[in-house]
Amino acid sequence: MTDILTRPLRVVAFLTWFAGQIARSAHDVLGDVLTPGSSATPRLVRLPLTGGSRTAAAALGALITMTPGTLTLGVVDGQDVLLVHSMHHADDGMALTALHDLQARLLHALGRSEGHT
């Protein structure tokens, strides 16, 4: 019963946070485009999918792709792993930390126990 009452608030909180992430990423990409040289550090990372359903995994992939500077390339065959291209994370660890945070927040907003607290 509590989940039904709190889910709309969690979804609104997630969408507000995600809008901020889009703005921050867009700022990074725009700054890279408008200034001489490039601060891009392109990389491919494998993001293990935890919890959730195939629908949650598809939503996560779409959210990653909507964020400027990142792109979901697909699911690794036979594994619950997304292949993600990132342009502006300093290293693989930072990219995976940001992606895990997005995944946890999404699962929390959807009412999954693996989500962000």
C-alpha positions as MATLAB code, in Angstrom:
seq = 'MTDILTRPLRVVAFLTWFAGQIARSAHDVLGDVLTPGSSATPRLVRLPLTGGSRTAAAALGALITMTPGTLTLGVVDGQDVLLVHSMHHADDGMALTALHDLQARLLHALGRSEGHT';
ca = [
       0.000    0.000    0.000;
       2.803    2.424    0.897;
       4.523    1.702   -2.430;
       1.428    2.762   -4.351;
       1.285    6.038   -2.419;
       4.997    6.880   -2.618;
       5.785    5.752   -6.175;
       4.533    8.969   -7.837;
       6.730   11.026   -5.511;
       9.743    8.800   -6.191;
       9.183    9.053   -9.953;
       8.891   12.862   -9.805;
      12.055   13.045   -7.663;
      13.885   10.791  -10.139;
      12.761   12.812  -13.159;
      13.836   16.046  -11.453;
      17.259   14.569  -10.673;
      17.570   13.181  -14.217;
      16.718   16.574  -15.757;
      19.636   17.999  -13.775;
      21.907   15.263  -15.098;
      20.873   16.049  -18.668;
      21.607   19.746  -18.100;
      25.027   18.977  -16.612;
      25.928   16.592  -19.434;
      24.706   19.039  -22.071;
      26.905   21.725  -20.482;
      29.940   19.402  -20.686;
      29.268   18.514  -24.322;
      28.592   22.128  -25.315;
      31.767   23.283  -23.595;
      33.734   20.626  -25.461;
      32.241   21.687  -28.797;
      32.733   25.436  -28.307;
      36.288   25.434  -26.945;
      39.491   24.651  -28.835;
      40.830   21.168  -28.354;
      38.831   18.380  -26.832;
      38.289   17.283  -23.265;
      36.523   14.124  -24.408;
      37.782   10.834  -23.028;
      35.778    8.301  -25.041;
      35.457    4.789  -23.679;
      33.290    1.684  -23.781;
      32.148    0.154  -20.507;
      30.078   -2.888  -19.631;
      27.284   -2.122  -17.180;
      25.940   -5.211  -15.393;
      22.160   -5.033  -15.015;
      20.987   -5.614  -11.454;
      17.417   -6.258  -10.450;
      14.469   -4.995  -12.364;
      12.824   -6.430  -15.424;
      13.541   -6.307  -19.131;
      11.321   -3.220  -19.224;
      13.479   -1.541  -16.551;
      16.603   -2.513  -18.530;
      15.126   -0.999  -21.699;
      14.208    2.174  -19.786;
      17.751    2.363  -18.397;
      19.212    1.996  -21.890;
      16.940    4.744  -23.197;
      17.827    7.081  -20.305;
      21.542    6.513  -20.886;
      21.120    7.321  -24.581;
      19.080   10.461  -23.779;
      21.941   11.795  -21.664;
      24.327   13.879  -23.810;
      27.740   12.244  -24.097;
      26.552    8.677  -23.487;
      25.074    6.050  -25.770;
      23.762    2.564  -25.112;
      25.138    0.354  -27.868;
      23.227   -2.772  -26.900;
      23.016   -5.791  -24.648;
      25.938   -8.201  -24.620;
      24.670  -11.506  -26.075;
      23.614  -14.003  -23.447;
      24.438  -11.684  -20.553;
      22.592   -9.102  -18.493;
      25.122   -6.429  -19.452;
      24.672   -3.165  -21.343;
      27.508   -1.948  -23.546;
      27.737    1.829  -23.052;
      29.837    4.442  -24.869;
      30.806    7.397  -22.674;
      32.505   10.600  -23.836;
      33.251   12.608  -20.693;
      34.137   10.325  -17.783;
      37.785   10.450  -16.712;
      38.076    6.660  -16.402;
      36.055    3.450  -16.516;
      35.444    3.542  -12.771;
      33.882    7.003  -12.883;
      31.711    6.011  -15.845;
      30.497    2.870  -14.093;
      29.870    4.748  -10.828;
      27.659    7.266  -12.641;
      25.836    4.517  -14.551;
      25.293    2.419  -11.407;
      23.897    5.504   -9.672;
      21.457    6.092  -12.546;
      20.422    2.440  -12.461;
      19.917    2.436   -8.678;
      17.880    5.646   -8.762;
      15.698    4.308  -11.582;
      15.047    1.046   -9.740;
      14.237    2.962   -6.553;
      11.780    5.186   -8.443;
      10.123    2.052   -9.830;
       9.909    0.486   -6.373;
      12.618   -2.153   -6.756;
      14.562   -3.099   -3.602;
      17.944   -2.762   -5.365;
      17.331    0.945   -5.829;
      19.014    4.032   -4.381;
      18.183    4.996   -0.824;
];
